PDB file of C-alpha atoms in Angstrom:
ATOM      1  CA  MET A 182       0.000   0.000   0.000  1.00 72.00           C
ATOM      2  CA  PHE A 183       1.214   3.499  -0.890  1.00 82.00           C
ATOM      3  CA  ARG A 184       0.763   6.160   1.810  1.00 88.00           C
ATOM      4  CA  LEU A 185       1.517   9.855   2.327  1.00 88.00           C
ATOM      5  CA  ASP A 186       0.804  11.424   5.700  1.00 92.00           C
ATOM      6  CA  GLY A 187       1.403  14.872   7.121  1.00 92.00           C
ATOM      7  CA  GLU A 188       0.254  18.450   6.562  1.00 93.00           C
ATOM      8  CA  VAL A 189      -0.374  20.348   3.327  1.00 95.00           C
ATOM      9  CA  HIS A 190      -0.917  24.057   2.845  1.00 95.00           C
ATOM     10  CA  VAL A 191      -4.133  25.236   1.218  1.00 95.00           C
ATOM     11  CA  HIS A 192      -5.206  28.536  -0.301  1.00 94.00           C
ATOM     12  CA  TYR A 193      -8.845  29.384  -1.050  1.00 94.00           C
ATOM     13  CA  GLY A 194      -9.808  26.037   0.507  1.00 96.00           C
ATOM     14  CA  GLN A 195      -8.365  24.084  -2.431  1.00 96.00           C
ATOM     15  CA  ILE A 196      -5.888  21.309  -3.190  1.00 95.00           C
ATOM     16  CA  TYR A 197      -5.709  19.121  -6.303  1.00 95.00           C
ATOM     17  CA  VAL A 198      -4.708  15.832  -7.887  1.00 96.00           C
ATOM     18  CA  GLU A 199      -3.338  16.275 -11.404  1.00 94.00           C
ATOM     19  CA  SER A 200      -2.155  13.675 -13.937  1.00 90.00           C
ATOM     20  CA  ASP A 201      -2.016  15.719 -17.139  1.00 79.00           C
ATOM     21  CA  PRO A 202       1.515  17.154 -17.499  1.00 71.00           C
ATOM     22  CA  GLY A 203       0.253  19.846 -19.865  1.00 65.00           C
ATOM     23  CA  ASP A 204      -2.447  21.184 -17.555  1.00 65.00           C
ATOM     24  CA  PHE A 205      -2.707  23.010 -14.214  1.00 66.00           C
ATOM     25  CA  GLY A 206      -6.083  21.650 -13.234  1.00 68.00           C
ATOM     26  CA  PRO A 207      -9.696  22.423 -14.120  1.00 76.00           C
ATOM     27  CA  ARG A 208     -11.679  25.451 -13.112  1.00 82.00           C
ATOM     28  CA  MET A 209     -13.937  24.844 -10.150  1.00 89.00           C
ATOM     29  CA  HIS A 210     -17.265  24.891 -12.019  1.00 83.00           C
ATOM     30  CA  GLU A 211     -15.878  22.465 -14.625  1.00 81.00           C
ATOM     31  CA  ALA A 212     -14.567  20.061 -11.971  1.00 88.00           C
ATOM     32  CA  PHE A 213     -17.974  19.711 -10.309  1.00 88.00           C
ATOM     33  CA  ALA A 214     -20.246  19.945 -13.374  1.00 80.00           C
ATOM     34  CA  GLY A 215     -22.973  17.326 -13.232  1.00 76.00           C
ATOM     35  CA  GLN A 216     -21.986  15.961  -9.804  1.00 85.00           C
ATOM     36  CA  ASN A 217     -24.115  15.424  -6.702  1.00 87.00           C
ATOM     37  CA  SER A 218     -21.180  15.872  -4.336  1.00 93.00           C
ATOM     38  CA  GLY A 219     -19.265  19.114  -3.884  1.00 95.00           C
ATOM     39  CA  LEU A 220     -16.127  18.127  -1.968  1.00 97.00           C
ATOM     40  CA  CYS A 221     -14.171  16.221  -4.636  1.00 97.00           C
ATOM     41  CA  GLY A 222     -14.665  17.395  -8.220  1.00 94.00           C
ATOM     42  CA  ALA A 223     -13.947  14.675 -10.788  1.00 90.00           C
ATOM     43  CA  ALA A 224     -15.925  15.770 -13.841  1.00 82.00           C
ATOM     44  CA  VAL A 225     -12.769  16.660 -15.804  1.00 81.00           C
ATOM     45  CA  PRO A 226     -10.724  13.537 -16.667  1.00 78.00           C
ATOM     46  CA  GLY A 227      -7.290  13.224 -15.126  1.00 86.00           C
ATOM     47  CA  ALA A 228      -7.877  15.723 -12.321  1.00 92.00           C
ATOM     48  CA  LEU A 229      -9.470  16.023  -8.892  1.00 95.00           C
ATOM     49  CA  PHE A 230     -10.486  19.315  -7.284  1.00 96.00           C
ATOM     50  CA  LEU A 231     -10.503  18.881  -3.482  1.00 97.00           C
ATOM     51  CA  SER A 232     -12.260  21.345  -1.174  1.00 97.00           C
ATOM     52  CA  THR A 233     -11.270  22.007   2.458  1.00 97.00           C
ATOM     53  CA  GLY A 234     -12.981  23.856   5.286  1.00 97.00           C
ATOM     54  CA  LEU A 235      -9.926  26.001   6.018  1.00 97.00           C
ATOM     55  CA  HIS A 236      -9.410  28.901   3.634  1.00 97.00           C
ATOM     56  CA  THR A 237      -5.674  29.429   4.204  1.00 96.00           C
ATOM     57  CA  GLY A 238      -3.133  27.460   6.232  1.00 96.00           C
ATOM     58  CA  SER A 239      -2.082  23.875   6.841  1.00 96.00           C
ATOM     59  CA  VAL A 240      -4.483  20.954   7.149  1.00 97.00           C
ATOM     60  CA  GLY A 241      -3.865  17.354   8.091  1.00 96.00           C
ATOM     61  CA  PHE A 242      -3.771  15.244   4.930  1.00 97.00           C
ATOM     62  CA  THR A 243      -3.288  11.535   4.229  1.00 97.00           C
ATOM     63  CA  VAL A 244      -3.238   9.786   0.842  1.00 97.00           C
ATOM     64  CA  GLU A 245      -3.500   6.029   0.434  1.00 96.00           C
ATOM     65  CA  VAL A 246      -3.379   3.871  -2.709  1.00 96.00           C
ATOM     66  CA  ARG A 247      -4.785   0.424  -1.962  1.00 96.00           C
ATOM     67  CA  GLY A 248      -5.353  -2.788  -3.844  1.00 95.00           C
ATOM     68  CA  GLN A 249      -9.050  -2.985  -2.920  1.00 95.00           C
ATOM     69  CA  ALA A 250     -11.794  -0.939  -1.304  1.00 95.00           C
ATOM     70  CA  PRO A 251     -10.931  -0.172   2.335  1.00 95.00           C
ATOM     71  CA  ALA A 252     -13.386  -0.276   5.219  1.00 96.00           C
ATOM     72  CA  LEU A 253     -14.899   3.086   6.085  1.00 96.00           C
ATOM     73  CA  ASP A 254     -13.696   4.538   9.403  1.00 95.00           C
ATOM     74  CA  PRO A 255     -16.810   5.829  11.252  1.00 95.00           C
ATOM     75  CA  SER A 256     -14.840   8.729  12.761  1.00 96.00           C
ATOM     76  CA  TRP A 257     -14.872  10.655   9.478  1.00 98.00           C
ATOM     77  CA  GLU A 258     -17.668  13.224   9.447  1.00 98.00           C
ATOM     78  CA  ASP A 259     -18.025  13.866   5.696  1.00 98.00           C
ATOM     79  CA  VAL A 260     -17.287  11.287   2.994  1.00 98.00           C
ATOM     80  CA  VAL A 261     -17.746  11.309  -0.781  1.00 98.00           C
ATOM     81  CA  GLU A 262     -16.668   8.941  -3.552  1.00 97.00           C
ATOM     82  CA  VAL A 263     -15.822   9.627  -7.202  1.00 94.00           C
ATOM     83  CA  SER A 264     -14.053   7.826 -10.052  1.00 91.00           C
ATOM     84  CA  PHE A 265     -10.655   8.808 -11.442  1.00 91.00           C
ATOM     85  CA  TYR A 266      -8.624   7.861 -14.507  1.00 86.00           C
ATOM     86  CA  PRO A 267      -4.952   9.018 -14.689  1.00 89.00           C
ATOM     87  CA  LEU A 268      -3.978  10.520 -18.047  1.00 84.00           C
ATOM     88  CA  SER A 269      -0.245   9.803 -17.647  1.00 88.00           C
ATOM     89  CA  ASP A 270       2.116   7.593 -15.666  1.00 89.00           C
ATOM     90  CA  GLN A 271       2.684  10.411 -13.150  1.00 92.00           C
ATOM     91  CA  SER A 272      -0.009  11.744 -10.844  1.00 94.00           C
ATOM     92  CA  PHE A 273       0.566  14.363  -8.169  1.00 94.00           C
ATOM     93  CA  LEU A 274      -1.095  15.858  -5.122  1.00 94.00           C
ATOM     94  CA  LEU A 275      -0.677  19.532  -5.900  1.00 92.00           C
ATOM     95  CA  GLN A 276      -0.921  22.633  -3.734  1.00 91.00           C
ATOM     96  CA  TRP A 277      -2.496  25.850  -4.975  1.00 86.00           C
ATOM     97  CA  ALA A 278      -0.451  27.483  -7.780  1.00 80.00           C
ATOM     98  CA  GLY A 279       1.929  24.503  -7.728  1.00 80.00           C
ATOM     99  CA  GLU A 280       3.667  25.723  -4.560  1.00 84.00           C
ATOM    100  CA  ASP A 281       4.450  22.127  -3.613  1.00 87.00           C
ATOM    101  CA  PHE A 282       3.578  18.650  -4.861  1.00 89.00           C
ATOM    102  CA  TRP A 283       3.862  14.970  -4.002  1.00 93.00           C
ATOM    103  CA  GLU A 284       3.926  12.119  -6.520  1.00 93.00           C
ATOM    104  CA  LEU A 285       1.270   9.432  -6.119  1.00 94.00           C
ATOM    105  CA  ASP A 286       1.656   5.767  -6.992  1.00 92.00           C
ATOM    106  CA  LEU A 287      -1.163   5.610  -9.556  1.00 95.00           C
ATOM    107  CA  LYS A 288      -0.987   3.677 -12.816  1.00 92.00           C
ATOM    108  CA  GLU A 289      -1.847   5.118 -16.208  1.00 86.00           C
ATOM    109  CA  GLY A 290      -4.641   3.276 -18.010  1.00 76.00           C
ATOM    110  CA  LEU A 291      -6.314   2.054 -14.817  1.00 87.00           C
ATOM    111  CA  ASP A 292      -9.659   3.248 -13.454  1.00 88.00           C
ATOM    112  CA  TYR A 293      -9.724   4.083  -9.751  1.00 93.00           C
ATOM    113  CA  ARG A 294     -12.412   4.679  -7.186  1.00 95.00           C
ATOM    114  CA  VAL A 295     -11.608   7.578  -4.859  1.00 97.00           C
ATOM    115  CA  ARG A 296     -12.899   8.167  -1.333  1.00 98.00           C
ATOM    116  CA  TYR A 297     -12.411  11.638   0.129  1.00 98.00           C
ATOM    117  CA  CYS A 298     -12.988  11.834   3.904  1.00 98.00           C
ATOM    118  CA  ALA A 299     -13.053  14.944   6.074  1.00 98.00           C
ATOM    119  CA  LYS A 300     -13.482  15.997   9.688  1.00 98.00           C
ATOM    120  CA  GLY A 301     -13.574  19.432  11.334  1.00 97.00           C
ATOM    121  CA  MET A 302     -14.719  21.323   8.238  1.00 98.00           C
ATOM    122  CA  ASP A 303     -17.155  23.653  10.045  1.00 98.00           C
ATOM    123  CA  GLN A 304     -14.626  24.613  12.725  1.00 97.00           C
ATOM    124  CA  ALA A 305     -11.987  25.262  10.093  1.00 97.00           C
ATOM    125  CA  GLN A 306     -14.343  27.352   7.970  1.00 97.00           C
ATOM    126  CA  GLU A 307     -15.263  29.472  10.984  1.00 97.00           C
ATOM    127  CA  ALA A 308     -11.599  30.077  11.824  1.00 96.00           C
ATOM    128  CA  ASP A 309     -10.829  30.766   8.140  1.00 97.00           C
ATOM    129  CA  VAL A 310      -7.044  30.914   8.635  1.00 96.00           C
ATOM    130  CA  ARG A 311      -4.619  28.779  10.634  1.00 96.00           C
ATOM    131  CA  LEU A 312      -1.358  30.436  11.609  1.00 91.00           C
ATOM    132  CA  GLY A 313       1.964  29.028  12.743  1.00 81.00           C
ATOM    133  CA  GLU A 314       1.769  26.428  15.477  1.00 84.00           C
ATOM    134  CA  GLU A 315      -1.959  26.697  16.121  1.00 92.00           C
ATOM    135  CA  PRO A 316      -3.694  23.308  16.559  1.00 94.00           C
ATOM    136  CA  LEU A 317      -4.959  21.517  13.472  1.00 94.00           C
ATOM    137  CA  LEU A 318      -8.588  22.284  12.731  1.00 95.00           C
ATOM    138  CA  ASP A 319      -9.478  19.948   9.860  1.00 97.00           C
ATOM    139  CA  ARG A 320      -8.094  16.662   8.586  1.00 97.00           C
ATOM    140  CA  TYR A 321      -8.560  14.765   5.318  1.00 98.00           C
ATOM    141  CA  LEU A 322      -8.045  11.267   3.946  1.00 98.00           C
ATOM    142  CA  LEU A 323      -7.848  10.566   0.200  1.00 98.00           C
ATOM    143  CA  GLN A 324      -7.993   6.878  -0.764  1.00 98.00           C
ATOM    144  CA  PHE A 325      -7.590   5.253  -4.200  1.00 97.00           C
ATOM    145  CA  TRP A 326      -8.249   1.666  -5.265  1.00 97.00           C
ATOM    146  CA  PRO A 327      -8.795  -0.006  -8.680  1.00 95.00           C
ATOM    147  CA  ALA A 328     -12.480  -0.120  -9.637  1.00 92.00           C
ATOM    148  CA  PRO A 329     -14.694   0.397 -12.707  1.00 84.00           C
ATOM    149  CA  PRO A 330     -16.189   3.897 -13.186  1.00 81.00           C
ATOM    150  CA  GLU A 331     -19.306   4.660 -11.151  1.00 82.00           C
ATOM    151  CA  PRO A 332     -21.310   7.830 -10.486  1.00 81.00           C
ATOM    152  CA  ASP A 333     -20.095  10.095  -7.712  1.00 89.00           C
ATOM    153  CA  ARG A 334     -21.945   9.693  -4.420  1.00 93.00           C
ATOM    154  CA  ILE A 335     -22.244  11.198  -0.981  1.00 96.00           C
ATOM    155  CA  VAL A 336     -21.430   8.488   1.575  1.00 97.00           C
ATOM    156  CA  ARG A 337     -21.802  10.618   4.703  1.00 97.00           C
ATOM    157  CA  GLN A 338     -22.746  14.236   5.334  1.00 97.00           C
ATOM    158  CA  THR A 339     -22.374  15.887   8.727  1.00 97.00           C
ATOM    159  CA  SER A 340     -21.007  19.427   8.399  1.00 97.00           C
ATOM    160  CA  GLN A 341     -22.815  22.506   7.170  1.00 97.00           C
ATOM    161  CA  HIS A 342     -19.825  23.243   4.963  1.00 97.00           C
ATOM    162  CA  ALA A 343     -20.268  19.934   3.124  1.00 97.00           C
ATOM    163  CA  ALA A 344     -24.024  20.471   2.795  1.00 97.00           C
ATOM    164  CA  HIS A 345     -23.455  23.897   1.240  1.00 96.00           C
ATOM    165  CA  SER A 346     -20.798  22.488  -1.117  1.00 96.00           C
ATOM    166  CA  HIS A 347     -23.051  19.667  -2.278  1.00 96.00           C
ATOM    167  CA  ASP A 348     -25.894  22.081  -2.958  1.00 94.00           C
ATOM    168  CA  TRP A 349     -23.559  24.338  -4.947  1.00 93.00           C
ATOM    169  CA  ALA A 350     -22.344  21.403  -7.076  1.00 90.00           C
ATOM    170  CA  ARG A 351     -25.884  20.338  -7.979  1.00 86.00           C
ATOM    171  CA  ARG A 352     -26.593  23.826  -9.326  1.00 83.00           C
ATOM    172  CA  GLN A 353     -23.658  23.821 -11.758  1.00 76.00           C
ATOM    173  CA  PRO A 354     -24.539  23.467 -15.451  1.00 64.00           C
ATOM    174  CA  ASP A 355     -23.607  20.201 -17.113  1.00 58.00           C
ATOM    175  CA  ASP A 356     -21.267  21.912 -19.564  1.00 44.00           C
ATOM    176  CA  ARG A 357     -20.660  20.452 -23.022  1.00 52.00           C
ATOM    177  CA  VAL A 358     -16.947  20.573 -22.149  1.00 51.00           C
ATOM    178  CA  ARG A 359     -17.620  17.679 -19.805  1.00 53.00           C
ATOM    179  CA  ALA A 360     -18.952  15.463 -22.587  1.00 55.00           C
ATOM    180  CA  ARG A 361     -15.975  16.330 -24.769  1.00 55.00           C
ATOM    181  CA  ALA A 362     -13.519  15.659 -21.972  1.00 55.00           C
ATOM    182  CA  LEU A 363     -15.088  12.286 -21.181  1.00 54.00           C
ATOM    183  CA  MET A 364     -14.859  11.371 -24.834  1.00 57.00           C
ATOM    184  CA  ALA A 365     -11.194  12.343 -24.896  1.00 55.00           C
ATOM    185  CA  GLN A 366     -10.504  10.314 -21.764  1.00 53.00           C
ATOM    186  CA  ARG A 367     -11.809   7.031 -23.124  1.00 52.00           C
ATOM    187  CA  ARG A 368     -10.411   7.551 -26.617  1.00 50.00           C
ATOM    188  CA  ALA A 369      -7.009   8.332 -25.105  1.00 50.00           C
ATOM    189  CA  GLN A 370      -7.068   5.065 -23.159  1.00 49.00           C
ATOM    190  CA  LEU A 371      -7.678   3.083 -26.346  1.00 45.00           C
ATOM    191  CA  THR A 372      -5.226   4.958 -28.587  1.00 45.00           C
ATOM    192  CA  PRO A 373      -1.739   3.368 -28.596  1.00 42.00           C
ATOM    193  CA  GLU A 374      -0.032   6.754 -28.718  1.00 43.00           C
ATOM    194  CA  GLY A 375      -1.882   7.862 -25.585  1.00 38.00           C
ATOM    195  CA  PRO A 376      -3.454  11.165 -24.571  1.00 36.00           C
ATOM    196  CA  GLU A 377      -0.764  13.362 -26.134  1.00 36.00           C
ATOM    197  CA  SER A 378      -1.580  12.174 -29.638  1.00 34.00           C
ATOM    198  CA  PHE A 379      -5.267  12.696 -29.024  1.00 32.00           C
ATOM    199  CA  ARG A 380      -4.701  16.219 -27.713  1.00 35.00           C
ATOM    200  CA  ASP A 381      -2.632  17.073 -30.792  1.00 34.00           C
ATOM    201  CA  ALA A 382      -5.434  15.824 -33.011  1.00 34.00           C
ATOM    202  CA  GLU A 383      -8.056  18.105 -31.503  1.00 37.00           C
ATOM    203  CA  SER A 384      -9.652  20.561 -33.875  1.00 36.00           C
ATOM    204  CA  PRO A 385      -8.801  24.274 -33.477  1.00 35.00           C
ATOM    205  CA  ASN A 386     -11.960  24.995 -31.506  1.00 40.00           C
ATOM    206  CA  GLY A 387     -11.150  22.253 -28.990  1.00 43.00           C
ATOM    207  CA  THR A 388     -14.112  19.990 -29.710  1.00 41.00           C
ATOM    208  CA  ALA A 389     -12.120  16.826 -28.891  1.00 45.00           C
ATOM    209  CA  ASP A 390     -13.401  15.056 -31.996  1.00 69.00           C
ATOM    210  CA  ILE A 391     -17.066  15.742 -31.292  1.00 78.00           C
ATOM    211  CA  ALA A 392     -19.347  17.546 -33.738  1.00 83.00           C
ATOM    212  CA  VAL A 393     -21.977  19.742 -32.089  1.00 83.00           C
ATOM    213  CA  ILE A 394     -24.836  20.040 -34.583  1.00 87.00           C
ATOM    214  CA  SER A 395     -27.959  22.137 -34.140  1.00 86.00           C
ATOM    215  CA  ARG A 396     -31.320  20.531 -34.825  1.00 83.00           C
ATOM    216  CA  GLU A 397     -32.010  23.407 -37.212  1.00 82.00           C
ATOM    217  CA  ALA A 398     -28.748  23.002 -39.161  1.00 85.00           C
ATOM    218  CA  ASP A 399     -28.771  22.692 -42.943  1.00 84.00           C
ATOM    219  CA  LEU A 400     -27.575  19.417 -44.419  1.00 87.00           C
ATOM    220  CA  VAL A 401     -24.530  20.948 -46.092  1.00 86.00           C
ATOM    221  CA  SER A 402     -23.163  22.190 -42.751  1.00 88.00           C
ATOM    222  CA  VAL A 403     -23.940  18.837 -41.120  1.00 90.00           C
ATOM    223  CA  ARG A 404     -21.842  17.069 -43.704  1.00 90.00           C
ATOM    224  CA  ALA A 405     -19.037  19.637 -43.367  1.00 89.00           C
ATOM    225  CA  GLN A 406     -18.866  19.222 -39.592  1.00 88.00           C
ATOM    226  CA  LEU A 407     -18.775  15.435 -39.721  1.00 91.00           C
ATOM    227  CA  THR A 408     -16.167  15.196 -42.471  1.00 89.00           C
ATOM    228  CA  ALA A 409     -13.971  17.655 -40.534  1.00 84.00           C
ATOM    229  CA  LEU A 410     -13.630  15.216 -37.615  1.00 83.00           C
ATOM    230  CA  ASN A 411     -10.287  13.445 -37.527  1.00 74.00           C
ATOM    231  CA  SER A 412     -12.158  10.201 -36.781  1.00 81.00           C
ATOM    232  CA  TYR A 413     -14.290  10.523 -39.911  1.00 88.00           C
ATOM    233  CA  PRO A 414     -14.142   7.232 -41.890  1.00 90.00           C
ATOM    234  CA  THR A 415     -12.731   8.263 -45.266  1.00 88.00           C
ATOM    235  CA  ALA A 416     -14.431   5.331 -46.993  1.00 92.00           C
ATOM    236  CA  LEU A 417     -17.879   6.639 -46.068  1.00 92.00           C
ATOM    237  CA  PRO A 418     -19.743   7.300 -49.363  1.00 89.00           C
ATOM    238  CA  TRP A 419     -21.677  10.490 -50.050  1.00 91.00           C
ATOM    239  CA  ASP A 420     -23.046   9.705 -53.500  1.00 89.00           C
ATOM    240  CA  TRP A 421     -26.541   9.472 -52.017  1.00 90.00           C
ATOM    241  CA  ALA A 422     -26.444  12.866 -50.281  1.00 87.00           C
ATOM    242  CA  ALA A 423     -27.068  15.044 -53.330  1.00 81.00           C
ATOM    243  CA  THR A 424     -30.465  13.441 -53.909  1.00 81.00           C
ATOM    244  CA  PHE A 425     -31.350  12.852 -50.255  1.00 81.00           C
ATOM    245  CA  ALA A 426     -35.034  13.410 -49.619  1.00 70.00           C
ATOM    246  CA  LEU A 427     -37.405  12.585 -46.814  1.00 57.00           C
ATOM    247  CA  PRO A 428     -39.633   9.600 -47.566  1.00 54.00           C
ATOM    248  CA  ALA A 429     -43.213  10.588 -48.256  1.00 51.00           C
ATOM    249  CA  GLY A 430     -45.245  10.918 -45.092  1.00 50.00           C
ATOM    250  CA  TYR A 431     -42.202  11.123 -42.797  1.00 48.00           C
ATOM    251  CA  ARG A 432     -41.590  14.732 -41.722  1.00 48.00           C
ATOM    252  CA  VAL A 433     -40.246  14.182 -38.224  1.00 48.00           C
ATOM    253  CA  GLY A 434     -37.005  16.070 -38.797  1.00 65.00           C
ATOM    254  CA  HIS A 435     -34.694  16.464 -41.747  1.00 82.00           C
ATOM    255  CA  VAL A 436     -31.492  16.509 -39.655  1.00 88.00           C
ATOM    256  CA  GLU A 437     -32.489  13.375 -37.756  1.00 89.00           C
ATOM    257  CA  GLU A 438     -33.231  11.512 -41.005  1.00 88.00           C
ATOM    258  CA  PHE A 439     -29.958  12.657 -42.547  1.00 91.00           C
ATOM    259  CA  LEU A 440     -27.896  11.560 -39.543  1.00 93.00           C
ATOM    260  CA  GLU A 441     -29.618   8.185 -39.437  1.00 93.00           C
ATOM    261  CA  GLU A 442     -28.647   7.627 -43.071  1.00 93.00           C
ATOM    262  CA  ILE A 443     -25.027   8.545 -42.302  1.00 95.00           C
ATOM    263  CA  GLY A 444     -24.984   6.302 -39.244  1.00 95.00           C
ATOM    264  CA  GLU A 445     -26.358   3.336 -41.173  1.00 95.00           C
ATOM    265  CA  ARG A 446     -23.754   3.694 -43.915  1.00 95.00           C
ATOM    266  CA  ALA A 447     -20.968   4.130 -41.362  1.00 94.00           C
ATOM    267  CA  PHE A 448     -22.142   0.978 -39.559  1.00 94.00           C
ATOM    268  CA  ALA A 449     -21.801  -0.975 -42.787  1.00 94.00           C
ATOM    269  CA  LEU A 450     -18.115   0.008 -42.734  1.00 93.00           C
ATOM    270  CA  GLY A 451     -17.637  -1.198 -39.154  1.00 92.00           C
ATOM    271  CA  THR A 452     -17.757   2.297 -37.651  1.00 92.00           C
ATOM    272  CA  VAL A 453     -20.249   3.571 -35.074  1.00 93.00           C
ATOM    273  CA  LEU A 454     -21.730   7.052 -35.284  1.00 93.00           C
ATOM    274  CA  ALA A 455     -22.270   7.741 -31.584  1.00 91.00           C
ATOM    275  CA  SER A 456     -24.766  10.251 -30.252  1.00 89.00           C
ATOM    276  CA  LEU A 457     -23.920  11.564 -26.804  1.00 81.00           C
ATOM    277  CA  GLU A 458     -26.801  12.631 -24.605  1.00 70.00           C
ATOM    278  CA  SER A 459     -27.544  16.358 -24.832  1.00 65.00           C
ATOM    279  CA  ALA A 460     -30.460  18.630 -24.087  1.00 61.00           C
ATOM    280  CA  GLN A 461     -30.716  20.479 -27.407  1.00 73.00           C
ATOM    281  CA  ASP A 462     -27.899  19.960 -29.903  1.00 82.00           C
ATOM    282  CA  PHE A 463     -26.574  16.673 -31.290  1.00 86.00           C
ATOM    283  CA  TYR A 464     -23.152  15.638 -29.914  1.00 84.00           C
ATOM    284  CA  LEU A 465     -21.780  13.197 -32.495  1.00 88.00           C
ATOM    285  CA  ALA A 466     -18.563  11.239 -32.930  1.00 87.00           C
ATOM    286  CA  PHE A 467     -17.299   8.362 -35.064  1.00 89.00           C
ATOM    287  CA  VAL A 468     -15.858   5.550 -32.928  1.00 85.00           C
ATOM    288  CA  THR A 469     -14.973   1.894 -33.251  1.00 85.00           C
ATOM    289  CA  PRO A 470     -17.354  -0.651 -31.669  1.00 88.00           C
ATOM    290  CA  THR A 471     -14.840  -1.218 -28.845  1.00 80.00           C
ATOM    291  CA  GLU A 472     -14.512   2.502 -28.233  1.00 77.00           C
ATOM    292  CA  PHE A 473     -18.286   2.820 -28.159  1.00 84.00           C
ATOM    293  CA  GLU A 474     -18.649   0.125 -25.500  1.00 81.00           C
ATOM    294  CA  GLN A 475     -16.007   1.777 -23.325  1.00 73.00           C
ATOM    295  CA  LEU A 476     -17.461   5.238 -23.868  1.00 75.00           C
ATOM    296  CA  ALA A 477     -20.999   4.117 -23.061  1.00 78.00           C
ATOM    297  CA  ARG A 478     -19.870   2.594 -19.752  1.00 73.00           C
ATOM    298  CA  LEU A 479     -17.948   5.725 -18.805  1.00 69.00           C
ATOM    299  CA  LEU A 480     -20.822   8.052 -19.642  1.00 71.00           C
ATOM    300  CA  THR A 481     -23.223   5.869 -17.666  1.00 69.00           C
ATOM    301  CA  ALA A 482     -20.952   6.304 -14.656  1.00 63.00           C
ATOM    302  CA  HIS A 483     -21.349  10.066 -15.079  1.00 61.00           C
ATOM    303  CA  ARG A 484     -25.130   9.865 -15.490  1.00 63.00           C
ATOM    304  CA  MET A 485     -24.967  10.466 -19.231  1.00 70.00           C
ATOM    305  CA  SER A 486     -25.491   8.115 -22.149  1.00 78.00           C
ATOM    306  CA  ALA A 487     -24.367   7.319 -25.684  1.00 84.00           C
ATOM    307  CA  GLU A 488     -26.380   5.625 -28.416  1.00 89.00           C
ATOM    308  CA  THR A 489     -25.629   4.363 -31.892  1.00 92.00           C
ATOM    309  CA  VAL A 490     -27.199   6.348 -34.729  1.00 93.00           C
ATOM    310  CA  ARG A 491     -28.912   4.028 -37.219  1.00 93.00           C
ATOM    311  CA  TYR A 492     -32.257   3.790 -38.993  1.00 90.00           C
ATOM    312  CA  GLY A 493     -35.080   4.321 -36.527  1.00 87.00           C
ATOM    313  CA  HIS A 494     -32.922   5.915 -33.833  1.00 87.00           C
ATOM    314  CA  TRP A 495     -34.882   9.172 -33.728  1.00 85.00           C
ATOM    315  CA  THR A 496     -37.611   8.540 -36.301  1.00 82.00           C
ATOM    316  CA  SER A 497     -40.019   5.777 -37.239  1.00 74.00           C
ATOM    317  CA  ARG A 498     -38.610   5.634 -40.732  1.00 62.00           C
ATOM    318  CA  VAL A 499     -38.631   2.271 -42.464  1.00 56.00           C
ATOM    319  CA  ARG A 500     -35.453   1.141 -44.169  1.00 55.00           C
ATOM    320  CA  PRO A 501     -35.798   1.143 -47.968  1.00 54.00           C
ATOM    321  CA  ASP A 502     -35.038  -2.577 -48.277  1.00 55.00           C
ATOM    322  CA  ASP A 503     -37.654  -3.378 -45.582  1.00 53.00           C
ATOM    323  CA  ARG A 504     -40.560  -1.731 -47.389  1.00 45.00           C
ATOM    324  CA  PRO A 505     -43.022  -4.030 -49.191  1.00 44.00           C
ATOM    325  CA  ALA A 506     -42.452  -4.366 -52.899  1.00 47.00           C
ATOM    326  CA  ALA A 507     -44.854  -2.481 -55.166  1.00 41.00           C
ATOM    327  CA  ARG A 508     -47.599  -4.673 -56.631  1.00 38.00           C
ATOM    328  CA  GLU A 509     -47.849  -5.204 -60.350  1.00 41.00           C
ATOM    329  CA  PRO A 510     -50.907  -3.468 -61.887  1.00 35.00           C
TER     330      PRO A 510
END
C-alpha cells in the first residue's frame, strides 16, 4: 500500500490531484459539473479538485493507494466517492499554484475509485485561517483503489460546509466541455499513442473530436462538420447525399433523417456514429465498436449516455429494403 501522511498548505480552501503534465487543473465549475457531491470534483478527466474547510493554512492530509476498497472509518464526518482515470504515468497531489507537490503511486490506463474523507470542516471554515503552530482544525483522507467507473456519491454528510458544497455542485450546469472531456478520456485510453496524440489531433476549436450540430442546421453544414472530424471514416460514401429526400409521409425532422442515413452507412463500414446525450444539440462522434462500448460505460458512470445512430434511432422511418415491394398493376 502506498501512503503519504502529514500536513499540506491550502489557499482558497483548495488542493488538487493532477495527472495531465500539460495542464494546471480544471476550473472549479468544470470540476464539479454534473456531480451530486461538492467536496471532490472529478468531472474533468485526469484531475481532482478537493475542497477544504480552512481557507488558508495547513491541514492534516493523508493519501492512500490500496489494492481494494478499504473499510470506512466511522470517525470521518463527511465522505464522498468519485471515479478517477490518470492521463499519464505520473499523478501528483498539488498545492495551490503549484507551490508544492507529491507524486502518487497511480498507474496510467487504470480506473480508480476515490474516497475523500473529512473531519472538522465547520470549525476550520469558521476560523478561516490557521497560523503558525496553532492546533490543526481539519483533517482529510484521500484513498484510491482499482475499480470500474461509477457515479459520484455522498457516503456521509455531517457538516454545514459539506451540505453547502453539495448544494452548490448540484446547481452547476452540465457543460458540453464535460462530454468532450469524457470522450477524450476514453479515446485516449484506447489509442496506442496515448493522450498526447489525441490532444494534438483536436480541432482548433477544442471539440475533442465531437461535432456539435444544431437541430435546425442545414444538411450541407452537417456534412461539413462530420467530415472535418479526424475520426471521420474516409471510406464513407456520399453519392446518395445530393439526392437525399425525406420519404413521403415522414416529416419528423430532416437533420435526424440525414444523420440516421449517415450512421447506417458508417455501420456498414464497421464504424459507429455515436450520439452523446444532450439537451438540445446533437453531440456526435465516429468511434470503433470497442470505443463505443467503453465510452458508453464511462458516460453511464457520469449519469450520461451514448447511443448508436442508425435507422429508426430518432424517427419511425422504415429502411428502404424493408418496405413491401410495389404490386404489379
